[in-house]
Coordinates of C-alpha atoms and ligand atoms in Angstrom, one line a residue:
X1 CA 7.3 18.4 -10.2
X2 CA 8.2 14.8 -11.0
X3 CA 8.0 12.2 -8.1
X4 CA 10.6 10.1 -6.9
X5 CA 9.5 6.9 -8.8
X6 CA 7.3 6.4 -12.2
X7 CA 5.6 3.4 -10.9
X8 CA 5.4 2.0 -7.1
X9 CA 3.6 -1.6 -7.1
X10 CA 1.3 -2.1 -3.5
X11 CA 0.3 -5.7 -3.1
X12 CA -2.7 -6.4 -0.7
X13 CA -4.3 -2.9 -1.7
X14 CA -7.6 -4.2 -0.6
X15 CA -6.7 -5.3 2.9
X16 CA -6.6 -3.1 5.7
X17 CA -3.2 -1.5 5.7
X18 CA -3.6 -1.5 1.9
X19 CA -6.5 0.8 2.1
X20 CA -4.5 3.2 4.1
X21 CA -1.4 2.9 2.2
X22 CA -3.3 3.3 -1.1
X23 CA -3.7 7.3 -0.3
X24 CA -0.4 7.9 1.8
X25 CA 2.0 6.5 -0.7
X26 CA 1.0 8.7 -3.7
X27 CA 3.3 11.6 -3.2
X28 CA 6.1 8.9 -4.0
X29 CA 4.8 7.8 -7.8
X30 CA 3.6 9.2 -10.7
X31 CA 1.8 6.0 -11.0
X32 CA 0.6 3.7 -7.9
X33 CA -0.2 0.2 -9.1
X34 CA -2.5 -1.9 -6.8
X35 CA -3.0 -5.3 -6.6
X36 CA -4.7 -8.1 -4.7
X37 CA -6.9 -10.7 -5.2
X38 CA -9.8 -8.5 -3.7
X39 CA -12.0 -5.6 -5.0
X40 CA -9.9 -2.6 -4.7
X41 CA -12.9 -0.5 -6.4
X42 CA -12.1 2.0 -9.0
X43 CA -8.9 3.5 -10.1
X44 CA -8.3 6.8 -9.0
X45 CA -6.2 9.5 -10.5
X46 CA -2.6 8.5 -10.3
X47 CA -3.6 4.9 -9.7
X48 CA -3.8 1.4 -12.2
X49 CA -5.5 -1.4 -11.0
X50 CA -4.1 -5.1 -11.6
X51 CA -6.3 -7.6 -9.5
X52 CA -4.4 -11.0 -9.3
X53 CA -3.7 -14.1 -7.2
X54 CA -0.3 -13.8 -6.0
X55 CA 0.2 -18.0 -6.8
X56 CA -0.6 -17.1 -10.2
X57 CA 3.0 -17.1 -11.6
X58 CA 2.4 -15.8 -15.2
X59 CA 0.2 -12.8 -13.4
X60 CA 2.6 -12.0 -11.3
X61 CA 5.5 -11.7 -13.6
X62 CA 3.0 -9.1 -15.8
X63 CA 2.3 -7.4 -12.5
X64 CA 6.0 -6.4 -12.1
X65 CA 6.4 -5.2 -15.5
X66 CA 7.6 -1.3 -15.5
X67 CA 7.4 -1.1 -11.9
X68 CA 10.5 0.5 -9.9
X69 CA 9.7 -0.4 -6.7
X70 CA 7.3 -2.9 -4.6
X71 CA 5.4 -2.7 -1.3
X72 CA 4.8 -6.3 -0.7
X73 CA 1.8 -6.4 1.8
X74 CA -0.3 -9.0 0.0
X75 CA -1.1 -12.5 1.4
X76 CA -2.8 -14.1 4.3
X77 CA -2.3 -11.9 7.4
X78 CA -3.2 -14.4 10.4
X79 CA -3.0 -18.3 11.0
X80 CA -4.5 -20.2 8.7
X81 CA -3.9 -24.3 7.0
X82 CA -0.5 -24.6 5.8
X83 CA -2.0 -25.3 2.2
X84 CA -3.7 -21.9 2.5
X85 CA -0.2 -20.1 3.3
X86 CA 1.6 -22.0 1.0
X87 CA -0.3 -20.8 -1.7
X88 CA -0.4 -17.3 -1.1
X89 CA 2.7 -16.4 1.1
X90 CA 5.1 -19.1 -0.1
X91 CA 4.4 -19.5 -3.5
X92 CA 2.8 -15.9 -3.7
X93 CA 6.3 -14.2 -2.1
X94 CA 8.6 -16.5 -4.3
X95 CA 6.5 -15.5 -7.6
X96 CA 6.8 -11.7 -6.0
X97 CA 10.6 -11.7 -6.0
X98 CA 11.2 -14.1 -9.4
X99 CA 8.9 -11.3 -11.1
X100 CA 11.3 -8.5 -9.4
X101 CA 14.4 -10.2 -10.6
X102 CA 12.9 -10.8 -13.9
X103 CA 11.9 -7.3 -14.4
X104 CA 14.9 -5.8 -12.9
X105 CA 13.1 -4.3 -9.8
X106 CA 15.8 -3.3 -7.1
X107 CA 14.1 -2.7 -4.1
X108 CA 11.3 -4.2 -2.1
X109 CA 10.0 -3.6 1.3
X110 CA 8.5 -7.0 2.6
X111 CA 5.5 -7.0 5.3
X112 CA 7.1 -9.2 7.6
X113 CA 6.1 -9.5 11.1
X114 CA 6.6 -9.9 14.7
X115 CA 5.1 -13.6 14.5
X116 CA 8.3 -14.1 12.8
X117 CA 9.8 -13.9 16.4
X118 CA 6.5 -14.6 18.6
X119 CA 7.9 -17.2 20.5
X120 CA 10.4 -14.9 22.4
X121 CA 9.3 -14.0 26.0
X122 CA 7.9 -10.4 26.0
X123 CA 10.7 -9.8 28.8
X124 CA 13.8 -10.9 26.4
X125 CA 14.9 -7.6 24.0
X126 CA 16.2 -8.9 20.7
X127 CA 17.7 -7.3 17.7
X128 CA 17.7 -8.3 14.2
X129 CA 20.4 -10.7 14.6
X130 CA 18.3 -13.1 17.1
X131 CA 17.2 -16.7 15.5
X132 CA 13.6 -16.6 14.4
X133 CA 11.2 -18.2 16.4
X134 CA 7.8 -18.4 14.4
X135 CA 4.9 -19.0 16.7
X136 CA 2.6 -20.3 13.8
X137 CA 2.3 -21.5 10.0
X138 CA 1.9 -17.7 9.0
X139 CA 5.2 -16.7 11.4
X140 CA 6.7 -19.4 9.3
X141 CA 5.8 -18.0 6.1
X142 CA 7.0 -14.7 7.3
X143 CA 10.5 -16.1 7.9
X144 CA 10.3 -18.2 4.5
X145 CA 9.9 -14.6 2.9
X146 CA 12.5 -12.8 5.1
X147 CA 15.0 -15.6 4.0
X148 CA 14.0 -15.4 0.3
X149 CA 14.8 -12.0 0.2
X150 CA 18.2 -12.5 1.9
X151 CA 18.6 -15.0 -1.0
X152 CA 18.0 -12.4 -3.7
X153 CA 20.0 -9.8 -2.4
X154 CA 22.9 -12.2 -1.8
X155 CA 22.3 -13.8 -5.1
X156 CA 20.9 -11.0 -7.3
X157 CA 21.5 -7.8 -5.8
X158 CA 18.1 -7.2 -5.3
X159 CA 17.7 -4.6 -1.6
X160 CA 14.5 -5.6 0.8
X161 CA 13.8 -3.9 3.9
X162 CA 11.9 -6.7 5.9
X163 CA 9.5 -4.7 8.2
X164 CA 8.5 -6.9 11.4
X165 CA 5.1 -5.3 11.9
X166 CA 4.0 -5.4 15.4
X167 CA 0.0 -4.5 15.6
X168 CA -0.8 -1.9 13.1
X169 CA -4.3 -0.4 13.7
X170 CA -5.7 2.7 14.7
X171 CA -5.1 1.8 18.3
X172 CA -4.0 -0.5 20.9
X173 CA -7.0 -3.1 21.7
X174 CA -5.2 -5.1 24.7
X175 CA -2.6 -4.9 26.9
X176 CA 0.1 -6.8 24.5
X177 CA -0.7 -4.0 21.7
X178 CA 0.6 -1.3 24.2
X179 CA 4.1 -3.0 23.4
X180 CA 3.7 -3.7 19.6
X181 CA 1.4 -0.8 18.5
X182 CA 2.6 0.7 15.2
X183 CA 1.0 3.8 14.2
X184 CA -0.1 4.2 10.6
X185 CA 2.0 7.3 10.4
X186 CA 4.9 5.6 11.9
X187 CA 4.4 2.9 9.2
X188 CA 4.3 5.3 6.5
X189 CA 7.5 6.8 7.7
X190 CA 9.5 3.1 7.8
X191 CA 8.1 2.6 4.3
X192 CA 9.5 6.1 3.1
X193 CA 13.0 5.5 4.7
X194 CA 13.1 2.0 3.6
X195 CA 12.4 3.2 -0.1
X196 CA 14.7 6.1 0.0
X197 CA 17.7 5.4 2.1
X198 CA 20.5 4.8 -0.5
X199 CA 21.7 1.5 0.1
X200 CA 19.4 -0.9 2.4
X201 CA 21.0 -4.2 1.1
X202 CA 19.1 -6.7 3.2
X203 CA 17.8 -5.1 6.4
X204 CA 15.3 -6.1 9.2
X205 CA 13.4 -3.1 10.9
X206 CA 11.0 -4.3 13.9
X207 CA 8.3 -1.8 13.1
X208 CA 6.6 -0.2 16.3
X209 CA 6.1 3.1 17.4
X210 CA 7.8 4.7 20.4
X211 CA 6.0 2.9 23.0
X212 CA 6.9 2.7 26.8
X213 CA 7.4 -0.9 26.9
X214 CA 9.9 -2.1 24.4
X215 CA 10.5 -5.8 23.1
X216 CA 12.9 -4.8 20.4
X217 CA 16.1 -3.0 19.7
X218 CA 16.3 -1.6 16.3
X219 CA 20.2 -0.3 16.1
X220 CA 20.9 -2.9 13.7
X221 CA 18.8 -0.8 11.2
X222 CA 19.9 2.4 12.4
X223 CA 21.4 3.3 8.9
X224 CA 17.7 3.7 7.9
X225 CA 17.3 6.5 10.3
X226 CA 14.0 5.5 11.3
X227 CA 12.7 7.8 14.2
X228 CA 8.8 6.7 15.2
X229 CA 6.9 10.0 16.4
X230 CA 4.0 8.1 17.9
X231 CA 3.5 6.6 21.2
X232 CA 1.0 3.9 22.8
X233 CA 1.1 6.0 26.0
X234 CA -1.8 8.2 24.5
X235 CA -3.9 5.2 25.0
X236 CA -2.7 4.0 28.7
X237 CA -6.0 5.0 30.2
X238 CA -7.5 2.3 28.5
X239 CA -5.5 -0.3 30.2
X240 CA -5.4 0.7 33.8
X241 CA -3.9 -2.8 35.0
X242 CA -1.2 -2.8 32.6
X243 CA 1.2 -1.6 35.7
X244 CA 1.2 -5.2 36.8
X245 CA 1.9 -6.7 33.1
X246 CA 2.6 -9.5 32.5
X247 CA -0.4 -10.5 35.0
X248 CA 0.2 -14.6 34.9
X249 CA 1.8 -17.5 33.2
X250 CA -1.0 -17.4 30.3
X251 CA 1.3 -17.7 27.1
X252 CA -0.8 -14.7 25.7
X253 CA 0.7 -12.7 27.9
X254 CA 4.1 -14.3 28.3
X255 CA 5.2 -14.4 24.6
X256 CA 5.4 -11.7 22.0
X257 CA 3.0 -13.5 19.8
X258 CA 0.3 -13.5 22.0
X259 CA -2.7 -15.5 21.1
X260 CA -0.9 -16.7 18.1
X261 CA 1.0 -18.9 20.0
X262 CA -2.7 -20.8 20.6
X263 CA -3.6 -20.2 17.2
X264 CA -0.8 -22.2 15.9
X265 CA 0.3 -25.9 15.9
X266 CA 1.6 -26.0 19.2
X267 CA -2.0 -26.5 21.1
X268 CA -3.6 -28.4 18.1
Ligands
NAI301 P1 -5.4 -8.0 5.7 O1 -5.6 -9.3 5.5 O2 -6.3 -7.1 5.6 O3 -4.7 -7.5 3.7 C1 -3.9 -8.5 3.0 C2 -4.7 -8.5 1.8 O4 -4.0 -9.7 0.9 C3 -5.8 -9.0 1.7 O5 -6.9 -7.9 0.8 C4 -6.0 -10.0 0.6 O6 -7.3 -10.3 0.0 C5 -4.8 -10.4 -0.1 N1 -4.1 -11.5 -0.5 C6 -4.3 -12.8 0.6 N2 -4.2 -13.9 -0.4 C7 -4.0 -13.3 -1.7 C8 -3.4 -13.9 -2.8 N3 -3.4 -15.1 -2.8 N4 -3.4 -12.9 -3.9 C9 -3.4 -11.6 -3.7 N5 -4.0 -11.0 -2.7 C10 -4.1 -11.7 -1.5 O7 -4.0 -7.7 6.5 P2 -3.2 -6.3 6.7 O8 -3.6 -6.1 8.0 O9 -3.7 -5.3 5.8 O10 -1.5 -6.5 6.4 C11 -1.1 -6.5 5.4 C12 0.2 -7.0 5.4 O11 1.1 -6.8 6.4 C13 0.5 -8.4 5.5 O12 1.1 -9.3 4.8 C14 0.4 -8.8 7.0 O13 0.8 -10.4 7.1 C15 1.2 -7.8 7.3 N6 1.2 -7.4 8.7 C16 0.4 -7.0 9.1 C17 0.1 -6.4 10.6 C18 -0.8 -5.5 11.1 O14 -0.6 -5.2 12.2 N7 -1.9 -5.3 10.5 C19 1.3 -7.2 11.6 C20 2.1 -8.0 11.0 C21 2.3 -7.8 9.7
15L302 C1 -0.1 -9.8 12.4 O1 1.0 -10.4 11.6 C2 -1.3 -9.7 11.9 O2 -1.3 -9.4 10.4 C3 -2.3 -8.7 12.4 O3 -3.5 -9.0 11.9 C4 -1.8 -8.9 13.9 O4 -2.5 -9.9 14.3 C5 -0.4 -8.5 14.3 O5 0.2 -9.7 13.7 C6 -0.5 -8.3 16.0 O6 0.2 -9.4 16.3 O7 -1.0 -7.9 16.6

């Protein structure tokens, strides 16, 4: 039986999420094209490997040739110098969108981050219309990617779902992640609805599981029909003090971005 896409591109394929997604997205495309600056090992059946630096415009132009849709997960994923972030996340994401435009690619999913809104307080529930409040150079680069994709939608009709991923790891490793945790299964479901909903225009989706503590309201993305199935509650026993959370005025427990508010320019 033929699959929905002929060729689906995943950037960041050597990364933590890329390694998980590599297997999970196979049912959606005849060929999954994997890309990263790092080593991705050998291509398995139904895979193509194209190693490149996202900041290399000519290479990225070739990378998007013959592609139906893109899951853009490549780039620097934590705080770093502006120069490094500019190279991978700003120049790199621009190259992806310009190459999408030139190659006629009409649907992308952009791995944005909670750090685009990391300076909101954890008690404030925000939705997609809340102004961005990045907590770091990294968060700023995600705001750039969100705005860039909005521009390519308005100007060129390229559709994007920006998923502001909370914390996508096997399980929460601290109290903050009880609210921000996004299970791998729920991430894959968010990608599925982002790729296969007929019209998404430009959509911002907050990427979390159905956790008991909620910071984000996803009603502005209700057309996606995203229904997370997991909850961090299954790990509550690991955090017996979380009932008293946030315990004090430490920025790590006050702000959505947690320790990124220290890693960023504010305290340097
Ligand atoms: P990761 O750091 O493990 O993977 C990122 C990959 O991008 C790496 O394999 C790296 O080699 C590649 N990369 C970096 N610079 C590159 C360049 N110039 N050219 C080509 N490839 C380059 O990060 P992870 O956790 O897998 O995250 C994937 C994406 O999801 C990132 O964009 C990250 O910002 C985003 N995200 C992840 C979250 C999480 O909880 N894991 C939370 C929020 C956002
Ligand atoms: C992110 O954006 C990072 O890519 C990831 O490594 C985690 O730090 C995550 O946010 C988080 O906020 O937990």
